[in-house]
Amino acid sequence: QVQLVESGGGFVQAGGSLRLSCADSQRTISNNAMGWFRQAPGKEREFVASISWTGRMTTYADSVKGRFTISRDNAKNTVHLQMNSLKPEDTAVYYCAARSGAWSLPSRAPAEYGYWGQGTQVTVSS
């Protein structure tokens, strides 16, 4: 069973940076596409970024393109989200997710992901 654990969230001023990490403590995720989603209070969960199982393909939400970078280290079963030039509207709980099925490509659809972490809070002050 995949168990994803996020870390790296916190409080930062606008314009600052944070690096989120996601690790699978129970099973390798090196064969799964991975994604980051976020959910702000009172809003639906939204797609942020996704990366293929090889790491060669990525896709981003328009709102974070050019500011966020998703990457992975399959040898360490970890996925990262580097967030730069943070804005107050980036404030949310950020979730790591593993796409169901091996050898998978990036996807923006939450329904494609069968495994989710508990989330980590990111707060950006103005």
PDB file of C-alpha atoms in Angstrom:
ATOM      1  CA  GLN A   1       0.000   0.000   0.000  1.00  0.00           C
ATOM      2  CA  VAL A   2       1.372   3.402  -0.990  1.00  0.00           C
ATOM      3  CA  GLN A   3       1.637   5.829   1.895  1.00  0.00           C
ATOM      4  CA  LEU A   4       2.603   9.346   0.946  1.00  0.00           C
ATOM      5  CA  VAL A   5       3.976  11.823   3.445  1.00  0.00           C
ATOM      6  CA  GLU A   6       4.418  15.502   2.597  1.00  0.00           C
ATOM      7  CA  SER A   7       6.833  17.868   4.287  1.00  0.00           C
ATOM      8  CA  GLY A   8       8.265  21.336   3.810  1.00  0.00           C
ATOM      9  CA  GLY A   9       5.197  23.482   4.270  1.00  0.00           C
ATOM     10  CA  GLY A  10       5.248  26.576   6.422  1.00  0.00           C
ATOM     11  CA  PHE A  11       4.809  30.305   6.653  1.00  0.00           C
ATOM     12  CA  VAL A  12       6.551  32.638   4.202  1.00  0.00           C
ATOM     13  CA  GLN A  13       6.237  36.228   3.066  1.00  0.00           C
ATOM     14  CA  ALA A  14       5.127  37.087  -0.448  1.00  0.00           C
ATOM     15  CA  GLY A  15       8.004  36.722  -2.893  1.00  0.00           C
ATOM     16  CA  GLY A  16       9.614  34.002  -0.831  1.00  0.00           C
ATOM     17  CA  SER A  17      10.241  30.346  -1.602  1.00  0.00           C
ATOM     18  CA  LEU A  18       9.402  26.955  -0.171  1.00  0.00           C
ATOM     19  CA  ARG A  19      10.293  23.430  -1.230  1.00  0.00           C
ATOM     20  CA  LEU A  20       7.764  20.699  -0.616  1.00  0.00           C
ATOM     21  CA  SER A  21       8.747  17.055  -0.521  1.00  0.00           C
ATOM     22  CA  CYS A  22       6.711  13.877  -0.788  1.00  0.00           C
ATOM     23  CA  ALA A  23       7.993  10.451   0.181  1.00  0.00           C
ATOM     24  CA  ASP A  24       6.462   6.993   0.012  1.00  0.00           C
ATOM     25  CA  SER A  25       7.253   5.162   3.211  1.00  0.00           C
ATOM     26  CA  GLN A  26       5.757   1.816   2.206  1.00  0.00           C
ATOM     27  CA  ARG A  27       6.222   1.150  -1.448  1.00  0.00           C
ATOM     28  CA  THR A  28       8.113   2.437  -4.422  1.00  0.00           C
ATOM     29  CA  ILE A  29       6.396   5.101  -6.477  1.00  0.00           C
ATOM     30  CA  SER A  30       9.069   5.179  -9.123  1.00  0.00           C
ATOM     31  CA  ASN A  31       6.673   3.679 -11.696  1.00  0.00           C
ATOM     32  CA  ASN A  32       3.824   6.135 -11.055  1.00  0.00           C
ATOM     33  CA  ALA A  33       3.169   9.598 -12.341  1.00  0.00           C
ATOM     34  CA  MET A  34       2.957  11.993  -9.416  1.00  0.00           C
ATOM     35  CA  GLY A  35       1.025  15.171  -8.844  1.00  0.00           C
ATOM     36  CA  TRP A  36       0.635  18.084  -6.485  1.00  0.00           C
ATOM     37  CA  PHE A  37      -2.770  19.552  -5.736  1.00  0.00           C
ATOM     38  CA  ARG A  38      -3.878  22.260  -3.339  1.00  0.00           C
ATOM     39  CA  GLN A  39      -7.012  23.288  -1.531  1.00  0.00           C
ATOM     40  CA  ALA A  40      -7.660  26.702  -0.056  1.00  0.00           C
ATOM     41  CA  PRO A  41     -10.359  27.297   2.578  1.00  0.00           C
ATOM     42  CA  GLY A  42     -13.804  27.298   1.007  1.00  0.00           C
ATOM     43  CA  LYS A  43     -12.496  26.227  -2.387  1.00  0.00           C
ATOM     44  CA  GLU A  44     -12.297  22.980  -4.288  1.00  0.00           C
ATOM     45  CA  ARG A  45      -9.076  21.031  -4.600  1.00  0.00           C
ATOM     46  CA  GLU A  46      -7.176  22.205  -7.656  1.00  0.00           C
ATOM     47  CA  PHE A  47      -4.354  20.849  -9.776  1.00  0.00           C
ATOM     48  CA  VAL A  48      -0.904  22.384  -9.354  1.00  0.00           C
ATOM     49  CA  ALA A  49       1.664  20.222 -11.165  1.00  0.00           C
ATOM     50  CA  SER A  50       2.290  16.704 -12.377  1.00  0.00           C
ATOM     51  CA  ILE A  51       5.286  14.672 -13.517  1.00  0.00           C
ATOM     52  CA  SER A  52       5.565  11.420 -15.473  1.00  0.00           C
ATOM     53  CA  TRP A  53       7.076   8.294 -13.993  1.00  0.00           C
ATOM     54  CA  THR A  54      10.325   8.953 -15.887  1.00  0.00           C
ATOM     55  CA  GLY A  55      10.437  12.588 -14.899  1.00  0.00           C
ATOM     56  CA  ARG A  56      10.754  13.658 -18.521  1.00  0.00           C
ATOM     57  CA  MET A  57       7.245  15.078 -18.858  1.00  0.00           C
ATOM     58  CA  THR A  58       5.699  17.738 -16.648  1.00  0.00           C
ATOM     59  CA  THR A  59       2.582  19.875 -16.715  1.00  0.00           C
ATOM     60  CA  TYR A  60       1.574  22.868 -14.628  1.00  0.00           C
ATOM     61  CA  ALA A  61      -1.470  24.907 -13.801  1.00  0.00           C
ATOM     62  CA  ASP A  62      -1.361  28.283 -15.532  1.00  0.00           C
ATOM     63  CA  SER A  63      -1.416  30.029 -12.162  1.00  0.00           C
ATOM     64  CA  VAL A  64       1.945  28.537 -11.125  1.00  0.00           C
ATOM     65  CA  LYS A  65       3.730  28.150 -14.461  1.00  0.00           C
ATOM     66  CA  GLY A  66       7.139  29.784 -14.373  1.00  0.00           C
ATOM     67  CA  ARG A  67       7.138  29.964 -10.567  1.00  0.00           C
ATOM     68  CA  PHE A  68       6.834  26.325  -9.461  1.00  0.00           C
ATOM     69  CA  THR A  69       8.940  23.345 -10.521  1.00  0.00           C
ATOM     70  CA  ILE A  70       8.069  19.709  -9.949  1.00  0.00           C
ATOM     71  CA  SER A  71      10.843  17.117  -9.884  1.00  0.00           C
ATOM     72  CA  ARG A  72      11.427  13.578  -8.697  1.00  0.00           C
ATOM     73  CA  ASP A  73      14.208  11.314  -7.485  1.00  0.00           C
ATOM     74  CA  ASN A  74      13.156   7.726  -8.184  1.00  0.00           C
ATOM     75  CA  ALA A  75      16.180   6.301  -6.391  1.00  0.00           C
ATOM     76  CA  LYS A  76      14.883   7.903  -3.193  1.00  0.00           C
ATOM     77  CA  ASN A  77      11.144   7.506  -3.934  1.00  0.00           C
ATOM     78  CA  THR A  78      10.620  11.223  -3.490  1.00  0.00           C
ATOM     79  CA  VAL A  79       8.906  14.018  -5.376  1.00  0.00           C
ATOM     80  CA  HIS A  80       9.508  17.713  -4.837  1.00  0.00           C
ATOM     81  CA  LEU A  81       7.716  20.950  -5.582  1.00  0.00           C
ATOM     82  CA  GLN A  82       9.960  24.011  -5.617  1.00  0.00           C
ATOM     83  CA  MET A  83       7.810  27.092  -5.158  1.00  0.00           C
ATOM     84  CA  ASN A  84       9.319  30.496  -5.913  1.00  0.00           C
ATOM     85  CA  SER A  85       7.862  34.003  -6.039  1.00  0.00           C
ATOM     86  CA  LEU A  86       5.063  32.915  -3.749  1.00  0.00           C
ATOM     87  CA  LYS A  87       1.878  34.954  -3.619  1.00  0.00           C
ATOM     88  CA  PRO A  88      -0.822  35.189  -0.935  1.00  0.00           C
ATOM     89  CA  GLU A  89      -3.184  33.371  -3.301  1.00  0.00           C
ATOM     90  CA  ASP A  90      -0.875  30.345  -3.126  1.00  0.00           C
ATOM     91  CA  THR A  91      -1.969  29.849   0.474  1.00  0.00           C
ATOM     92  CA  ALA A  92      -3.519  26.392   0.760  1.00  0.00           C
ATOM     93  CA  VAL A  93      -3.045  22.860   1.980  1.00  0.00           C
ATOM     94  CA  TYR A  94      -0.840  21.125  -0.563  1.00  0.00           C
ATOM     95  CA  TYR A  95      -1.370  17.433  -1.298  1.00  0.00           C
ATOM     96  CA  CYS A  96       0.930  14.949  -2.972  1.00  0.00           C
ATOM     97  CA  ALA A  97      -0.717  12.208  -5.023  1.00  0.00           C
ATOM     98  CA  ALA A  98       0.363   9.109  -6.933  1.00  0.00           C
ATOM     99  CA  ARG A  99      -1.435   8.253 -10.126  1.00  0.00           C
ATOM    100  CA  SER A 100      -3.029   4.838 -10.303  1.00  0.00           C
ATOM    101  CA  GLY A 101      -1.314   2.410 -12.657  1.00  0.00           C
ATOM    102  CA  ALA A 102       2.320   2.023 -13.543  1.00  0.00           C
ATOM    103  CA  TRP A 103       4.215   3.737 -16.362  1.00  0.00           C
ATOM    104  CA  SER A 104       1.749   6.610 -16.202  1.00  0.00           C
ATOM    105  CA  LEU A 105       1.909  10.076 -17.756  1.00  0.00           C
ATOM    106  CA  PRO A 106       1.140  13.394 -16.052  1.00  0.00           C
ATOM    107  CA  SER A 107      -2.524  14.157 -15.429  1.00  0.00           C
ATOM    108  CA  ARG A 108      -4.482  17.170 -14.195  1.00  0.00           C
ATOM    109  CA  ALA A 109      -7.487  15.112 -13.101  1.00  0.00           C
ATOM    110  CA  PRO A 110      -7.738  14.255  -9.395  1.00  0.00           C
ATOM    111  CA  ALA A 111      -9.776  11.161 -10.255  1.00  0.00           C
ATOM    112  CA  GLU A 112      -6.706   9.662 -11.958  1.00  0.00           C
ATOM    113  CA  TYR A 113      -4.840   9.547  -8.658  1.00  0.00           C
ATOM    114  CA  GLY A 114      -5.423   6.641  -6.332  1.00  0.00           C
ATOM    115  CA  TYR A 115      -3.101   7.558  -3.481  1.00  0.00           C
ATOM    116  CA  TRP A 116      -3.011  10.780  -1.517  1.00  0.00           C
ATOM    117  CA  GLY A 117      -0.969  12.224   1.317  1.00  0.00           C
ATOM    118  CA  GLN A 118      -2.395  14.032   4.329  1.00  0.00           C
ATOM    119  CA  GLY A 119      -1.325  17.443   3.107  1.00  0.00           C
ATOM    120  CA  THR A 120       0.982  20.185   4.294  1.00  0.00           C
ATOM    121  CA  GLN A 121      -0.048  23.775   4.993  1.00  0.00           C
ATOM    122  CA  VAL A 122       1.518  26.615   3.026  1.00  0.00           C
ATOM    123  CA  THR A 123       0.737  30.145   4.179  1.00  0.00           C
ATOM    124  CA  VAL A 124       1.947  33.194   2.265  1.00  0.00           C
ATOM    125  CA  SER A 125       1.577  36.588   3.903  1.00  0.00           C
ATOM    126  CA  SER A 126       1.283  39.824   1.972  1.00  0.00           C
TER     127      SER A 126
END
